[in-house]
Amino acid sequence: MAGLPDMDQLAINTIRMLAVDAVQKAKSGHPGTPMDAAPTAYTLWQRVLRYDPAEPSWINRDRFVLSSGHASMLLYSLIHLAAVKADNPRYEQMGRDAVTLDDIKTFRQAGSRCPGHPEYGWTSGVETTTGPLGQGVATSVGMAVARQWLSTTYNRPGFDVFDFNVFVLCGDGDMMEGISSEAASLAGHLKLSNLCWIYDSNRITIEGKTDITFTEDVAARFLAYGWAILRVTDPNDISLVEQAYRDFLRTNDRPTLIVVHSHIGYGAPHRQDTAEAHGEPLGDDEVKLTKQFFGFDPTQFFVVPNGVREHFAANIGARGAKLRSEWEAMYARYRTEHPDLADQIDRISKREMPDGWETALPVFPPDAKGMATRESSGKVLNAIAQRIPWLIGGAADLSPSTKTHMGFPEAGDFQPCSYNGRNMHYGVREHAMCAMVNGMTLTGLRAFGSGFLIFTDYARGSIRLASLMDLPVLHIWTHDSISVGEDGPTHEPVEQILSLRAIPGMVVIRPADANEMSEAYRYVMHLQHRPVALICSRQALPTVDRTKFAPAAGLAKGAYVLTDAPNGKPDVILIGTGSEVSLCLEARDKLVAEGVGVRVVSMPSWELFEEQDAAYHDSVLPPSVKARVTVEEGAKLGWHRYAGDRGVILGMHTFGLSAPIKVVAEHFGFTVDAVVAAARQTMSASAQ
Ligand SMILES: Cc1ncc(C[n+]2csc(CCOP(=O)(O)OP(=O)(O)O)c2C)c(N)n1
Ligand SMILES: [Mg+2]
């Protein structure tokens, strides 16, 4: 440490002591990693990061992701000391500090801007929600992809509108999680030279030394992925740390991993290099000794020594303000010379759509044979993508099946030689794909991912975080039921639709035909703060004749009456979603021929229906009509809400079967006869 300017040392130790005090007061949290990683993160923020604390949503800011979310106090201390200002979800400045000293004093308490793990949208300066290990690193790859796409698409000679870098601080846990391998592999392939992972290698996780679990050569692994590897042998020598960042900035052909050999709990005499420094407060005695070690007064708490805030203002503050004002001046000239491009960038930064994009939405003619909803999804996607230039995505190696390939000439593939391509090839990496979609969305793109619905289970960690972050991501999940047929139970979703519905905030939409699909995209593309799971069939579904049945626009209300009994007083209501709506329509024909008054309700989205008022609910599902049949080739759980106590639920409670689709449908009772029988059953039950 000798030879460092005092102010740097004091500032680093201030970060450490704020973390120690906050964790001690909260009686929970992780003090050890903020203590060991403080110099690494400090050096990045103070000497490298192109970030204006006064404008945390500046679109060309360097991103800093704390993938070790349990070390949240490190990030909160930095946000506080750098005086990051708060903004809101509409990117408006709030005038207050993002994290006050009081927030730090109330770390982990309700209402504090310092919750247990960093939460995007709650604390300005937090670039993405982290805590589930591996998510931050994988999300950062999406951010780096988005930056490459943005710069290749919008930069012009003399106008480097986008040239930011993405930095991530991560730990042993991130490196162990499978998602980091998926993401790093793709980042290496894509040669994302704007991406820097700083691996705080303290060789401690919760159960103890990594000797018991994790003895691989991480650097060799990343070398094999095609990354540049740098090492910092002593993070307390911040000139070494700074040198590593400078080397990263000079690397222009691959991502960089900086392996930092650190000591968890650095400075806590009895906790350093032990797992105890990790998951619990140091305790009063150890706090005292630690403060003495760093030259802080043990009787004082939450101290920010004189000059520390000013030191941050003079470094990251001054540098960031200068960089941003230069950028603003450049961007003003860009706006004059390239008004159309600037208009796009403005919309990107506010999550707005181009004017009139909806006119591209196709209308499909009635067709008894019809097409699979994955097919209609592909057609709609291709039509609107030509009007929404920053709609970008792809599949986890399944685009021929998910129909998500954008085939128009200028779409192209996103590859190292073509960073303006719009077709992402995520490879067989569902989890990293979903995290990357989060990262791309956080960076302004209208990003999507796709795959087989069954494999959402592989990606749930990231799907869930999209919802927790209120991100408008789009997932297109196809092969949505046992009607997958021959591939059998390993590929036939049963509980997946339901489990996506269980994620708070997630909108699950399962369109019944091509026109509902078009309406689904109309709804989805306007969302700014909610993720969508679009559920698509593998098999063809009839395109409903809308001259005979209600318009597909009813989709926006989640459920609507597709066709009704002549007097509006049905004897029975058949409620279907997706592929089962046409089954309900066929059953209706049979019942009507028998003189039964039938209403068919198409219910593509529980969530959207729940958002309607009681009057609308009652108009679609009149409480007086107890005879109801719900039909969905998925788990029955939850359908009682709409079936009521006299209704019959046709659904799944076992795994599927490998057999041709017709055999599967008969085996599990998804036939016209089964629906008709269920209708009779519920009519008789409700008559009693
Ligand atoms: C996916 C996931 N699994 C488990 C945990 C619980 N957990 C929190 S911290 C931690 C150990 C992390 O070790 P490391 O990344 O080395 O961080 P350090 O111990 O060095 O702070 C674990 C298992 C988690 N947050 N996320
Ligand atoms: Mg560790």
XYZ file of C-alpha atoms and ligand atoms in Angstrom:
715
model
C 0.000 0.000 0.000
C 2.976 2.222 0.557
C 3.360 4.982 -1.972
C -0.345 5.340 -2.706
C -1.718 8.817 -2.516
C -3.442 8.959 0.870
C -6.755 9.991 -0.547
C -7.112 6.836 -2.615
C -6.340 4.707 0.415
C -8.723 6.645 2.610
C -11.486 6.384 0.031
C -10.995 2.639 -0.409
C -11.082 2.123 3.327
C -14.190 4.267 3.577
C -15.942 1.884 1.194
C -14.819 -1.005 3.361
C -15.939 0.574 6.598
C -19.337 1.593 5.249
C -19.882 -2.023 4.207
C -18.693 -3.343 7.565
C -20.905 -0.947 9.526
C -23.969 -1.515 7.350
C -23.728 -5.291 7.570
C -23.079 -5.125 11.297
C -26.080 -2.855 11.896
C -28.358 -4.918 9.676
C -27.087 -8.035 11.435
C -27.069 -9.674 8.023
C -25.270 -9.492 4.733
C -21.815 -10.171 3.408
C -18.961 -7.895 4.522
C -16.019 -9.975 3.264
C -16.167 -9.350 -0.441
C -16.733 -5.592 -0.290
C -13.578 -5.537 1.829
C -11.449 -7.516 -0.610
C -12.857 -6.068 -3.823
C -12.988 -2.428 -2.718
C -9.661 -1.440 -4.367
C -10.557 -3.189 -7.620
C -13.955 -1.560 -7.920
C -12.656 1.771 -6.636
C -9.916 1.929 -9.247
C -12.387 1.148 -11.992
C -14.821 3.824 -10.920
C -12.274 6.489 -10.147
C -9.813 6.022 -12.987
C -11.520 4.242 -15.841
C -15.306 4.248 -15.846
C -16.872 6.705 -18.285
C -19.849 7.467 -16.150
C -21.466 10.724 -15.122
C -22.984 10.368 -11.642
C -25.266 13.296 -12.451
C -26.876 11.365 -15.309
C -27.018 7.629 -14.570
C -29.175 6.947 -17.616
C -26.795 8.537 -20.120
C -27.101 6.121 -23.002
C -23.366 5.952 -23.722
C -22.213 5.392 -20.126
C -19.910 2.519 -19.317
C -21.878 -0.193 -17.560
C -20.733 -1.612 -14.245
C -22.453 -4.811 -13.159
C -21.923 -6.297 -9.732
C -22.525 -9.950 -10.474
C -21.576 -10.837 -6.886
C -24.884 -9.347 -5.786
C -24.376 -10.472 -2.196
C -21.586 -7.886 -2.027
C -24.218 -5.207 -2.613
C -22.755 -2.865 0.005
C -19.741 -2.415 -2.247
C -21.970 -1.019 -4.969
C -24.077 1.059 -2.597
C -20.957 2.626 -1.094
C -19.682 3.529 -4.546
C -23.024 4.968 -5.631
C -23.180 6.983 -2.448
C -19.624 8.287 -2.502
C -19.729 9.099 -6.205
C -23.000 10.981 -5.545
C -24.997 9.253 -8.251
C -28.303 11.067 -8.749
C -31.630 9.275 -8.802
C -33.791 8.959 -11.860
C -37.096 7.179 -12.348
C -38.344 4.535 -14.797
C -39.186 7.307 -17.279
C -35.548 8.428 -17.160
C -36.486 11.660 -15.411
C -34.127 13.155 -12.884
C -35.516 13.103 -9.372
C -33.094 15.632 -7.920
C -32.185 13.463 -4.927
C -29.200 11.229 -4.342
C -29.627 7.631 -5.463
C -28.237 6.325 -2.165
C -28.035 8.489 0.940
C -26.073 7.743 4.069
C -29.422 7.040 5.715
C -30.121 4.416 3.076
C -26.820 2.782 3.971
C -27.660 2.979 7.671
C -30.924 1.189 6.881
C -29.295 -1.425 4.632
C -31.680 -4.370 4.104
C -34.620 -2.605 5.785
C -37.947 -1.907 4.099
C -37.877 1.297 2.105
C -34.094 1.628 1.992
C -32.509 2.147 -1.418
C -30.021 -0.461 -0.210
C -31.936 -3.739 -0.283
C -30.150 -7.035 0.374
C -29.194 -7.443 -3.268
C -29.018 -4.710 -5.923
C -32.376 -4.157 -7.605
C -32.583 -2.516 -10.996
C -35.227 0.199 -11.144
C -35.206 0.738 -7.403
C -31.701 2.105 -6.940
C -30.303 4.312 -9.691
C -26.806 3.264 -10.641
C -27.740 -0.401 -10.436
C -27.525 -1.583 -14.038
C -29.209 -4.943 -13.517
C -30.622 -6.927 -10.641
C -28.120 -9.427 -9.288
C -27.953 -11.909 -6.461
C -28.686 -15.184 -8.188
C -25.082 -15.962 -9.060
C -24.245 -16.097 -12.739
C -27.002 -13.724 -13.805
C -24.886 -10.581 -13.812
C -22.105 -12.021 -15.932
C -24.531 -13.507 -18.449
C -26.609 -10.344 -18.620
C -23.472 -8.357 -19.327
C -22.926 -10.341 -22.521
C -26.300 -9.094 -23.750
C -25.261 -5.544 -22.886
C -22.015 -5.946 -24.809
C -23.880 -7.390 -27.793
C -26.296 -4.474 -27.725
C -23.421 -2.005 -27.646
C -21.788 -3.613 -30.677
C -25.074 -3.549 -32.542
C -25.759 0.061 -31.602
C -22.316 1.312 -32.543
C -22.217 -0.553 -35.840
C -25.710 0.612 -36.717
C -25.631 4.232 -35.581
C -22.038 5.449 -35.421
C -20.937 7.539 -38.372
C -17.522 8.946 -39.280
C -16.719 11.495 -36.607
C -19.683 10.416 -34.530
C -18.912 7.707 -31.987
C -22.360 7.865 -30.483
C -21.895 4.463 -28.881
C -18.514 3.344 -27.623
C -19.162 2.298 -24.053
C -17.657 -0.707 -22.316
C -19.258 -3.238 -20.010
C -17.473 -4.155 -16.778
C -18.525 -6.891 -14.410
C -17.264 -7.753 -10.974
C -17.829 -11.434 -10.313
C -16.642 -14.159 -7.998
C -16.050 -17.871 -7.583
C -19.776 -18.519 -7.441
C -20.351 -16.872 -10.820
C -17.570 -18.919 -12.302
C -19.067 -22.135 -10.976
C -22.585 -21.537 -12.257
C -23.230 -23.137 -15.639
C -24.746 -19.994 -17.089
C -21.389 -18.214 -16.928
C -19.879 -20.898 -19.158
C -22.700 -20.595 -21.661
C -22.384 -16.831 -21.739
C -18.585 -16.696 -21.799
C -18.460 -19.219 -24.604
C -20.734 -17.087 -26.753
C -18.962 -13.860 -25.788
C -15.686 -15.430 -26.883
C -17.145 -16.575 -30.170
C -18.584 -13.128 -30.770
C -15.237 -11.490 -29.898
C -16.896 -8.913 -27.682
C -13.869 -6.756 -27.008
C -15.978 -4.219 -25.120
C -16.592 -6.732 -22.345
C -14.461 -7.062 -19.219
C -15.147 -9.505 -16.405
C -13.196 -8.847 -13.254
C -12.967 -12.131 -11.399
C -12.458 -11.573 -7.708
C -10.707 -14.843 -7.069
C -10.640 -15.046 -3.288
C -11.072 -18.826 -3.441
C -13.733 -18.755 -0.757
C -17.422 -19.497 -1.056
C -19.956 -20.149 1.660
C -18.940 -23.651 2.619
C -15.289 -22.810 2.791
C -12.233 -22.845 0.584
C -12.803 -23.633 -3.075
C -10.268 -26.435 -2.601
C -13.263 -28.583 -1.704
C -15.262 -27.819 -4.841
C -13.580 -25.790 -7.502
C -10.054 -26.610 -8.527
C -10.255 -26.095 -12.268
C -7.999 -23.635 -14.040
C -10.450 -20.828 -14.752
C -7.951 -18.819 -16.764
C -7.248 -21.806 -19.008
C -10.957 -22.302 -19.489
C -11.451 -18.705 -20.595
C -8.382 -18.863 -22.768
C -10.052 -21.761 -24.547
C -13.196 -19.658 -24.957
C -11.101 -17.105 -26.798
C -10.797 -14.494 -24.075
C -7.777 -12.402 -23.179
C -6.567 -13.236 -19.673
C -4.959 -10.754 -17.296
C -3.886 -11.264 -13.721
C -3.651 -8.934 -10.768
C -1.596 -10.526 -8.032
C -2.287 -7.883 -5.386
C -5.443 -5.789 -5.642
C -4.227 -3.512 -2.891
C -1.660 -2.206 -5.336
C -4.071 -0.161 -7.375
C -1.451 0.701 -9.966
C -1.512 -3.000 -10.923
C -5.280 -2.908 -11.052
C -5.290 0.195 -13.197
C -2.743 -1.353 -15.523
C -5.032 -4.327 -16.065
C -7.876 -2.018 -17.058
C -5.598 -0.146 -19.450
C -4.634 -3.464 -21.017
C -8.306 -4.313 -21.404
C -8.955 -0.976 -23.114
C -6.196 -1.765 -25.604
C -7.604 -5.208 -26.410
C -9.772 -4.919 -29.466
C -10.331 -8.449 -30.681
C -11.742 -10.412 -27.752
C -13.339 -10.100 -24.324
C -11.097 -9.804 -21.279
C -11.034 -11.707 -18.010
C -9.045 -10.084 -15.245
C -8.262 -12.611 -12.540
C -7.728 -10.758 -9.284
C -6.072 -12.764 -6.533
C -7.689 -11.301 -3.464
C -8.289 -12.121 0.199
C -11.862 -12.196 1.447
C -12.352 -10.119 4.556
C -9.110 -8.289 3.904
C -8.143 -6.366 7.027
C -10.320 -8.307 9.475
C -7.604 -10.088 11.455
C -9.550 -13.212 12.442
C -11.782 -13.437 9.410
C -9.516 -12.802 6.464
C -9.403 -15.725 4.023
C -12.114 -17.580 5.922
C -15.645 -18.431 4.932
C -16.819 -16.682 8.106
C -15.930 -13.369 6.526
C -18.524 -14.182 3.984
C -22.043 -14.712 5.041
C -22.335 -12.959 8.360
C -21.467 -9.707 10.087
C -17.987 -9.468 11.568
C -19.236 -8.969 15.122
C -18.430 -6.028 17.394
C -14.956 -7.149 18.410
C -13.787 -7.887 14.900
C -15.259 -4.621 13.623
C -13.197 -2.807 16.218
C -9.988 -4.566 15.245
C -10.678 -4.035 11.566
C -11.247 -0.326 12.052
C -8.010 -0.073 13.974
C -6.208 -1.910 11.179
C -7.434 0.650 8.670
C -6.844 3.605 10.975
C -10.528 4.354 11.578
C -11.970 5.315 14.963
C -13.680 2.161 16.320
C -16.160 4.230 18.320
C -17.570 5.905 15.236
C -19.860 4.423 12.611
C -20.832 5.217 9.034
C -18.022 7.733 8.751
C -17.139 9.410 5.486
C -13.888 11.260 6.265
C -13.412 14.777 5.015
C -12.262 14.954 1.462
C -13.479 11.534 0.365
C -16.633 12.746 -1.379
C -14.632 15.559 -2.939
C -12.088 13.042 -4.168
C -14.825 11.124 -5.968
C -16.204 14.370 -7.389
C -12.751 15.300 -8.651
C -12.266 11.978 -10.404
C -15.254 9.992 -11.627
C -17.469 13.059 -11.195
C -15.348 15.498 -13.148
C -14.275 13.002 -15.771
C -17.833 11.762 -16.265
C -19.299 15.250 -16.517
C -16.691 16.246 -19.104
C -17.167 13.103 -21.163
C -20.896 13.434 -21.123
C -20.964 17.101 -22.038
C -18.573 16.425 -24.924
C -20.832 13.582 -25.978
C -23.930 15.794 -25.734
C -22.280 18.391 -27.965
C -21.316 15.726 -30.468
C -24.794 14.243 -30.335
C -26.360 17.632 -31.018
C -24.331 17.832 -34.236
C -25.243 14.239 -35.033
C -28.907 15.114 -34.601
C -28.538 17.841 -37.211
C -26.665 15.692 -39.682
C -28.523 12.435 -39.111
C -31.974 13.379 -37.824
C -33.551 10.035 -38.724
C -30.927 8.063 -36.855
C -31.092 10.400 -33.875
C -34.852 9.944 -33.808
C -34.348 6.193 -33.593
C -31.818 6.558 -30.790
C -34.175 8.834 -28.878
C -36.904 6.234 -29.124
C -34.546 3.450 -28.137
C -33.554 5.362 -25.044
C -37.206 5.731 -24.032
C -38.391 2.288 -25.080
C -40.718 3.808 -27.657
C -41.771 2.299 -30.980
C -41.424 3.948 -34.396
C -44.563 5.746 -35.593
C -47.027 3.661 -37.525
C -45.308 0.314 -37.065
C -48.706 -1.325 -36.478
C -49.688 -0.827 -40.093
C -47.306 -3.672 -40.871
C -49.335 -6.127 -38.770
C -50.743 -8.747 -41.115
C -54.382 -9.842 -41.271
C -54.890 -13.498 -42.110
C -57.835 -14.770 -44.191
C -60.023 -17.528 -42.784
C -58.546 -20.916 -43.447
C -59.881 -24.219 -42.180
C -56.474 -25.837 -42.444
C -54.722 -22.780 -41.104
C -51.178 -22.670 -39.819
C -49.288 -23.291 -36.603
C -49.081 -20.266 -34.346
C -45.271 -20.572 -34.465
C -45.712 -20.065 -38.205
C -47.988 -17.041 -37.843
C -45.650 -15.678 -35.164
C -42.807 -15.869 -37.663
C -44.831 -14.083 -40.302
C -45.894 -11.308 -37.953
C -42.383 -10.962 -36.584
C -40.926 -10.665 -40.057
C -43.520 -8.099 -41.063
C -43.102 -5.797 -38.084
C -39.337 -6.209 -37.759
C -38.964 -4.302 -40.992
C -40.654 -1.349 -39.294
C -38.850 -1.677 -35.971
C -35.131 -1.560 -36.785
C -33.972 -2.357 -33.263
C -36.093 -5.490 -32.891
C -33.380 -8.110 -32.529
C -33.267 -11.698 -31.441
C -33.161 -15.317 -32.329
C -33.319 -18.767 -30.903
C -31.313 -21.198 -28.856
C -30.388 -23.144 -31.995
C -34.003 -23.757 -32.961
C -34.986 -20.958 -35.304
C -36.080 -23.352 -38.091
C -38.535 -24.745 -35.531
C -39.461 -21.560 -33.702
C -39.793 -19.662 -36.996
C -38.046 -16.657 -35.554
C -35.520 -16.181 -38.319
C -35.825 -12.751 -39.895
C -35.497 -13.423 -43.571
C -35.675 -9.994 -45.159
C -32.476 -9.007 -46.943
C -31.130 -6.380 -44.577
C -31.721 -8.465 -41.434
C -28.495 -10.476 -41.535
C -26.827 -12.462 -38.777
C -25.171 -11.013 -35.703
C -21.626 -12.298 -36.007
C -18.180 -10.856 -35.247
C -17.932 -9.608 -38.805
C -21.474 -8.235 -38.872
C -22.389 -6.603 -35.602
C -25.353 -4.918 -37.269
C -27.029 -8.270 -37.951
C -30.393 -8.748 -36.338
C -30.609 -12.517 -36.180
C -28.967 -13.658 -32.967
C -27.704 -17.196 -32.813
C -27.583 -17.932 -29.114
C -26.560 -21.541 -29.632
C -27.887 -24.292 -27.394
C -27.756 -22.020 -24.379
C -31.276 -21.243 -23.141
C -30.239 -19.822 -19.816
C -27.601 -17.485 -21.214
C -30.017 -16.539 -23.983
C -32.616 -15.337 -21.524
C -30.042 -13.432 -19.488
C -28.670 -11.889 -22.661
C -32.144 -10.828 -23.728
C -32.376 -9.078 -20.363
C -29.055 -7.344 -21.008
C -29.974 -6.338 -24.534
C -33.279 -4.970 -23.290
C -31.557 -3.069 -20.484
C -29.470 -1.448 -23.187
C -32.507 -0.290 -25.166
C -32.983 -2.942 -27.811
C -36.352 -4.618 -28.335
C -34.836 -8.034 -27.821
C -36.307 -11.488 -28.033
C -35.296 -15.073 -27.528
C -36.995 -18.292 -28.481
C -36.917 -22.005 -27.988
C -39.076 -24.954 -27.052
C -41.450 -24.180 -24.191
C -40.213 -27.261 -22.352
C -36.767 -25.708 -21.994
C -37.952 -22.656 -20.106
C -37.015 -24.829 -17.159
C -33.391 -24.428 -18.179
C -33.698 -20.668 -18.210
C -36.030 -19.873 -15.375
C -33.501 -17.885 -13.350
C -33.212 -15.275 -16.080
C -36.865 -15.357 -17.104
C -37.810 -14.616 -13.537
C -35.364 -11.724 -13.268
C -36.836 -10.073 -16.381
C -40.091 -9.863 -14.520
C -38.503 -8.728 -11.293
C -36.836 -5.921 -13.270
C -40.028 -4.958 -15.155
C -38.250 -5.459 -18.467
C -40.189 -5.578 -21.748
C -38.508 -8.731 -23.004
C -40.209 -11.018 -25.477
C -39.851 -14.775 -25.319
C -41.323 -16.855 -28.081
C -41.830 -20.385 -26.789
C -43.044 -22.959 -29.264
C -43.986 -26.659 -29.236
C -46.295 -25.757 -26.471
C -48.047 -28.954 -25.412
C -48.431 -32.716 -25.592
C -49.441 -32.115 -29.199
C -45.720 -32.172 -29.922
C -46.509 -35.879 -30.330
C -43.714 -38.164 -31.385
C -40.924 -36.419 -29.437
C -42.625 -37.665 -26.300
C -42.755 -36.616 -22.650
C -39.237 -35.172 -22.518
C -40.346 -32.558 -25.029
C -43.988 -32.153 -24.096
C -44.636 -29.269 -21.720
C -47.179 -29.957 -19.005
C -46.548 -27.596 -16.115
C -44.567 -24.924 -17.989
C -47.374 -22.563 -19.034
C -48.738 -22.585 -15.535
C -45.344 -22.006 -13.981
C -44.755 -18.996 -16.221
C -48.147 -17.639 -15.149
C -46.968 -17.991 -11.570
C -44.158 -15.463 -12.116
C -45.413 -12.099 -10.857
C -45.725 -9.528 -13.633
C -45.147 -11.945 -16.487
C -47.721 -11.787 -19.281
C -48.348 -15.210 -20.766
C -50.177 -15.173 -24.106
C -51.266 -18.295 -25.941
C -52.957 -17.184 -29.162
C -55.569 -19.418 -30.771
C -54.939 -18.581 -34.400
C -52.982 -16.378 -36.769
C -55.066 -13.275 -36.189
C -54.832 -13.573 -32.434
C -51.082 -13.837 -33.001
C -51.078 -10.567 -34.916
C -53.046 -8.939 -32.090
C -50.639 -10.409 -29.564
C -47.727 -8.615 -31.206
C -49.756 -5.395 -31.323
C -50.170 -5.637 -27.581
C -46.655 -6.834 -26.795
C -44.694 -4.237 -28.711
C -46.327 -1.396 -26.795
C -45.222 -2.745 -23.435
C -42.429 -0.849 -21.748
C -42.238 -2.495 -18.373
C -43.475 -6.070 -18.621
C -42.060 -9.282 -20.031
C -44.090 -11.552 -22.275
C -44.054 -15.279 -22.869
C -45.684 -15.895 -26.223
C -46.789 -19.516 -26.361
C -46.990 -21.052 -29.819
C -48.160 -24.356 -31.219
C -46.108 -26.696 -33.332
C -49.148 -28.022 -35.173
C -51.421 -26.188 -37.616
C -54.527 -24.496 -36.208
C -57.490 -23.262 -38.265
C -57.602 -19.525 -38.908
C -60.944 -18.567 -37.435
C -63.423 -16.854 -39.763
C -63.751 -13.468 -38.139
C -66.797 -12.572 -40.237
C -68.628 -15.250 -38.263
C -66.816 -14.926 -34.958
C -65.679 -12.016 -32.814
C -62.627 -9.980 -33.836
C -59.229 -11.127 -32.630
C -58.711 -7.705 -31.038
C -60.451 -9.205 -28.031
C -57.073 -10.722 -27.198
C -55.989 -7.495 -25.549
C -58.565 -8.138 -22.821
C -57.150 -11.559 -22.113
C -60.386 -13.423 -22.810
C -63.356 -12.693 -25.011
C -66.532 -14.265 -26.291
C -65.686 -15.755 -29.642
C -69.178 -16.982 -30.341
C -72.308 -17.120 -28.251
C -75.660 -18.797 -27.863
C -78.225 -17.045 -30.064
C -80.014 -15.364 -27.142
C -76.810 -14.540 -25.273
C -77.890 -17.013 -22.595
C -75.644 -20.032 -22.983
C -76.356 -23.413 -21.407
C -72.642 -24.026 -21.250
C -69.419 -22.056 -21.696
C -66.420 -23.687 -23.345
C -63.208 -21.898 -22.422
C -60.087 -22.680 -24.402
C -56.604 -21.326 -24.920
C -54.364 -21.617 -27.954
C -54.759 -24.833 -29.891
C -57.725 -25.907 -27.772
C -59.930 -23.048 -28.954
C -60.527 -24.701 -32.310
C -61.325 -27.913 -30.463
C -63.948 -25.993 -28.479
C -65.395 -24.606 -31.708
C -65.745 -28.104 -33.136
C -67.378 -29.349 -29.959
C -69.699 -26.379 -30.111
C -70.921 -27.393 -33.567
C -71.820 -30.796 -32.250
C -73.560 -29.439 -29.166
C -75.458 -26.815 -31.136
C -76.718 -29.555 -33.447
C -78.119 -31.177 -30.316
C -79.903 -27.966 -29.405
C -77.498 -26.808 -26.685
C -76.796 -23.083 -26.344
C -72.987 -22.766 -26.366
C -70.668 -19.880 -25.712
C -67.020 -20.283 -26.658
C -64.522 -18.079 -24.877
C -61.017 -17.706 -26.204
C -58.739 -17.023 -23.240
C -55.233 -16.328 -24.516
C -54.040 -14.629 -21.334
C -55.041 -15.042 -17.711
C -53.062 -11.990 -16.712
C -54.714 -9.628 -19.169
C -58.147 -10.959 -18.277
C -57.493 -10.448 -14.571
C -56.713 -6.816 -15.274
C -60.193 -6.142 -16.648
C -62.958 -4.875 -14.369
C -65.618 -7.023 -12.722
C -68.268 -5.964 -15.241
C -66.135 -7.274 -18.081
C -65.369 -10.486 -16.197
C -69.078 -11.048 -15.687
C -69.873 -10.261 -19.294
C -67.490 -12.962 -20.489
C -68.095 -15.474 -17.711
C -71.538 -14.675 -16.243
C -71.636 -15.915 -12.641
C -75.073 -17.378 -13.325
C -73.698 -19.818 -15.881
C -72.132 -22.574 -13.830
C -71.821 -25.094 -16.623
C -68.302 -24.533 -17.872
C -65.566 -26.547 -19.477
C -61.980 -25.338 -19.583
C -59.667 -26.927 -22.116
C -55.906 -26.488 -22.073
C -53.282 -29.103 -22.803
C -51.395 -28.196 -19.677
C -51.509 -28.526 -15.904
C -54.988 -28.266 -14.397
C -53.755 -26.295 -11.406
C -55.412 -22.878 -11.233
C -58.179 -23.513 -13.750
C -60.756 -23.866 -10.978
C -60.898 -20.095 -10.858
C -62.566 -20.040 -14.267
C -64.250 -23.448 -14.256
C -66.019 -22.772 -10.961
C -67.283 -25.466 -8.647
C -69.552 -27.141 -11.220
C -67.174 -26.890 -14.118
C -65.041 -29.560 -15.744
C -61.355 -29.003 -16.281
C -59.748 -30.767 -19.202
C -56.036 -30.593 -18.598
C -52.974 -32.639 -17.797
C -51.905 -34.205 -14.558
C -49.384 -36.697 -15.902
C -46.473 -36.468 -18.285
C -47.176 -36.870 -21.995
C -46.583 -39.701 -24.419
C -44.467 -40.397 -27.452
C -46.973 -41.130 -30.212
C -48.577 -39.479 -33.213
C -50.569 -36.380 -32.269
C -53.959 -38.009 -32.863
C -53.137 -40.901 -30.572
C -51.828 -38.526 -27.916
C -55.011 -36.411 -28.096
C -57.204 -39.481 -27.725
C -55.066 -40.909 -24.960
C -55.346 -37.774 -22.850
C -58.928 -36.864 -23.806
C -58.466 -33.787 -25.960
C -61.036 -34.717 -28.571
C -64.331 -33.280 -29.712
C -66.136 -36.153 -28.068
C -64.329 -35.581 -24.787
C -65.238 -31.892 -24.783
C -68.844 -32.694 -25.645
C -68.959 -35.268 -22.858
C -67.477 -32.759 -20.425
C -70.101 -30.220 -21.494
C -72.872 -32.682 -20.780
C -71.329 -33.515 -17.441
C -71.056 -29.907 -16.301
C -74.556 -29.088 -17.557
C -75.965 -31.892 -15.525
C -73.854 -30.998 -12.477
C -74.918 -27.380 -12.575
C -78.582 -28.269 -13.050
C -78.614 -29.995 -9.670
C -27.587 -19.142 -7.896
C -27.177 -18.908 -6.470
N -26.918 -19.949 -5.683
C -26.590 -19.744 -4.385
C -26.523 -18.490 -3.867
C -26.200 -18.268 -2.405
N -24.861 -17.672 -2.270
C -24.697 -16.369 -2.023
S -23.089 -15.922 -1.962
C -22.595 -17.512 -2.279
C -21.153 -17.846 -2.387
C -20.551 -17.008 -3.439
O -19.200 -17.209 -3.497
P -18.325 -16.195 -4.320
O -18.969 -15.907 -5.610
O -16.953 -16.739 -4.326
O -18.395 -14.868 -3.508
P -17.492 -14.559 -2.222
O -17.658 -15.722 -1.307
O -16.116 -14.515 -2.680
O -18.049 -13.309 -1.743
C -23.674 -18.350 -2.400
C -23.593 -19.803 -2.666
C -26.808 -17.418 -4.743
N -26.802 -16.152 -4.328
N -27.110 -17.649 -6.040
Mg -15.222 -16.243 -3.497
